């Protein structure tokens, strides 16, 4: 399988970069993983709704430009479907079974995802109702993808 993670903004924190690199390395025997960072838009603290929409639209255009037409798109969204690790593993396994070997996970910027990106998604996935920084979400996501592959293979992984 080919796993693509598209995120808004550049990771600067060394501990996040190192953690993500470790899980990408662990995923090597199971899947090809490609992480794409698209530039974020400047988003001042106080913006009108129209300005926020424009920021999300521009970031969304950059995200969509990185996703192949045959990719199965999973958008991370607060209002998405919550899945357990086992359910995510079964979902990914089902995609592979039915020939959907390219999966693109999308993480928006600080304002979330553009409506066009959400419309492109075949699954909106929630990691719970708590708000997490989008940079930290990349680490959480790549760990859960690794966990999903371990579950799919029936291999042990700490609980």
Short mmCIF file of C-alpha atoms in Angstrom, two decimals:
data_model
loop_
_atom_site.label_atom_id
_atom_site.label_comp_id
_atom_site.label_asym_id
_atom_site.label_seq_id
_atom_site.Cartn_x
_atom_site.Cartn_y
_atom_site.Cartn_z
CA UNK A 1 0.00 0.00 0.00
CA UNK A 2 0.93 3.60 -0.46
CA UNK A 3 0.08 5.91 2.43
CA UNK A 4 0.24 9.64 1.88
CA UNK A 5 -0.13 12.14 4.70
CA UNK A 6 -0.83 15.68 3.56
CA UNK A 7 -0.56 18.32 6.26
CA UNK A 8 -0.74 22.10 6.31
CA UNK A 9 2.36 23.89 7.58
CA UNK A 10 5.94 22.91 8.19
CA UNK A 11 6.85 21.00 11.33
CA UNK A 12 9.51 22.83 13.30
CA UNK A 13 9.53 20.99 16.62
CA UNK A 14 12.34 18.44 16.65
CA UNK A 15 10.49 15.99 18.91
CA UNK A 16 7.55 15.79 16.46
CA UNK A 17 9.84 15.41 13.44
CA UNK A 18 11.78 12.64 15.23
CA UNK A 19 8.64 10.83 16.37
CA UNK A 20 7.11 10.89 12.91
CA UNK A 21 10.38 9.71 11.35
CA UNK A 22 10.48 6.77 13.77
CA UNK A 23 6.97 5.60 12.84
CA UNK A 24 7.59 6.10 9.12
CA UNK A 25 10.68 3.90 9.50
CA UNK A 26 8.64 1.26 11.35
CA UNK A 27 6.02 1.36 8.59
CA UNK A 28 8.67 0.57 5.95
CA UNK A 29 8.03 -3.19 5.80
CA UNK A 30 4.26 -2.64 5.45
CA UNK A 31 3.70 0.36 3.21
CA UNK A 32 5.33 3.19 1.33
CA UNK A 33 4.72 6.36 3.31
CA UNK A 34 5.01 9.81 1.84
CA UNK A 35 4.48 12.93 3.92
CA UNK A 36 3.68 16.16 2.13
CA UNK A 37 3.69 19.55 3.81
CA UNK A 38 1.79 22.30 2.04
CA UNK A 39 2.39 25.94 2.99
CA UNK A 40 -0.05 27.44 5.43
CA UNK A 41 -1.68 30.83 4.99
CA UNK A 42 -1.10 33.63 7.44
CA UNK A 43 -4.01 33.59 9.85
CA UNK A 44 -4.07 36.51 12.29
CA UNK A 45 -5.86 35.97 15.59
CA UNK A 46 -8.86 38.13 14.67
CA UNK A 47 -10.31 37.44 11.24
CA UNK A 48 -13.74 37.77 9.74
CA UNK A 49 -15.61 34.67 8.64
CA UNK A 50 -14.87 35.60 5.03
CA UNK A 51 -11.14 35.87 5.75
CA UNK A 52 -11.17 32.49 7.51
CA UNK A 53 -12.98 30.94 4.55
CA UNK A 54 -10.37 32.38 2.17
CA UNK A 55 -7.51 30.96 4.26
CA UNK A 56 -9.11 27.50 4.25
CA UNK A 57 -9.84 27.74 0.53
CA UNK A 58 -6.23 28.56 -0.34
CA UNK A 59 -4.86 25.83 1.90
CA UNK A 60 -7.45 23.44 0.47
CA UNK A 61 -6.32 24.16 -3.09
CA UNK A 62 -2.75 23.30 -2.10
CA UNK A 63 -3.89 20.08 -0.43
CA UNK A 64 -6.00 18.94 -3.39
CA UNK A 65 -3.13 19.63 -5.80
CA UNK A 66 -1.09 16.98 -3.94
CA UNK A 67 -3.68 14.20 -4.04
CA UNK A 68 -3.79 11.77 -6.95
CA UNK A 69 -7.12 11.22 -8.66
CA UNK A 70 -7.24 7.52 -7.69
CA UNK A 71 -6.45 8.12 -4.00
CA UNK A 72 -8.87 7.14 -1.28
CA UNK A 73 -9.01 10.32 0.79
CA UNK A 74 -9.43 10.34 4.56
CA UNK A 75 -9.94 13.81 6.00
CA UNK A 76 -9.33 14.31 9.69
CA UNK A 77 -12.25 16.30 11.03
CA UNK A 78 -13.79 16.92 14.43
CA UNK A 79 -17.22 15.98 13.09
CA UNK A 80 -15.89 12.85 11.39
CA UNK A 81 -16.54 9.23 12.24
CA UNK A 82 -14.70 8.00 15.33
CA UNK A 83 -13.00 4.65 14.78
CA UNK A 84 -11.14 2.43 17.20
CA UNK A 85 -7.67 1.23 16.22
CA UNK A 86 -9.15 -2.16 15.29
CA UNK A 87 -11.83 -0.52 13.16
CA UNK A 88 -9.25 1.62 11.37
CA UNK A 89 -7.18 -1.50 10.69
CA UNK A 90 -10.20 -3.31 9.24
CA UNK A 91 -11.05 -0.28 7.12
CA UNK A 92 -7.53 -0.02 5.67
CA UNK A 93 -7.45 -3.78 5.10
CA UNK A 94 -10.75 -3.56 3.25
CA UNK A 95 -9.37 -0.83 1.02
CA UNK A 96 -6.38 -3.00 0.11
CA UNK A 97 -8.64 -5.97 -0.55
CA UNK A 98 -10.72 -3.98 -3.02
CA UNK A 99 -7.80 -2.47 -4.88
CA UNK A 100 -7.65 0.92 -3.20
CA UNK A 101 -3.91 0.80 -2.60
CA UNK A 102 -3.32 4.57 -2.40
CA UNK A 103 -4.71 6.18 0.76
CA UNK A 104 -4.26 9.89 1.43
CA UNK A 105 -4.82 11.15 4.97
CA UNK A 106 -5.38 14.91 5.13
CA UNK A 107 -4.78 17.15 8.14
CA UNK A 108 -5.88 20.77 7.84
CA UNK A 109 -4.32 23.85 9.33
CA UNK A 110 -5.32 25.70 12.47
CA UNK A 111 -8.70 26.65 10.97
CA UNK A 112 -9.53 23.18 9.70
CA UNK A 113 -10.21 21.95 6.18
CA UNK A 114 -11.83 23.66 3.23
CA UNK A 115 -15.26 22.44 2.11
CA UNK A 116 -13.71 21.29 -1.19
CA UNK A 117 -11.29 18.99 0.66
CA UNK A 118 -14.07 17.59 2.84
CA UNK A 119 -16.15 16.99 -0.29
CA UNK A 120 -13.24 15.07 -1.89
CA UNK A 121 -12.88 12.85 1.18
CA UNK A 122 -14.42 9.40 1.10
CA UNK A 123 -14.08 9.16 4.87
CA UNK A 124 -14.11 11.90 7.46
CA UNK A 125 -12.23 10.53 10.47
CA UNK A 126 -12.36 11.90 14.00
CA UNK A 127 -9.80 11.20 16.70
CA UNK A 128 -12.25 12.45 19.31
CA UNK A 129 -13.91 15.67 20.30
CA UNK A 130 -10.79 17.22 21.79
CA UNK A 131 -8.92 19.77 19.74
CA UNK A 132 -5.30 18.85 19.13
CA UNK A 133 -2.68 21.00 17.43
CA UNK A 134 -2.51 20.00 13.77
CA UNK A 135 1.25 19.46 14.09
CA UNK A 136 0.78 16.95 16.93
CA UNK A 137 -2.01 15.28 14.98
CA UNK A 138 0.53 14.16 12.37
CA UNK A 139 2.40 12.16 14.99
CA UNK A 140 -0.81 10.67 16.41
CA UNK A 141 -1.99 9.75 12.91
CA UNK A 142 1.22 8.06 11.78
CA UNK A 143 1.31 6.06 15.02
CA UNK A 144 -2.27 4.88 14.43
CA UNK A 145 -1.49 3.94 10.83
CA UNK A 146 1.46 1.89 12.10
CA UNK A 147 -0.77 0.30 14.73
CA UNK A 148 -3.35 -0.52 12.05
CA UNK A 149 -0.76 -2.41 9.99
CA UNK A 150 0.43 -4.34 13.05
CA UNK A 151 -3.19 -5.31 13.79
CA UNK A 152 -3.80 -6.28 10.15
CA UNK A 153 -0.79 -8.61 10.24
CA UNK A 154 -1.72 -10.08 13.60
CA UNK A 155 1.57 -8.91 15.04
CA UNK A 156 1.97 -7.89 18.69
CA UNK A 157 1.95 -4.24 19.61
CA UNK A 158 1.63 -2.68 23.02
CA UNK A 159 -1.86 -1.84 24.14
#
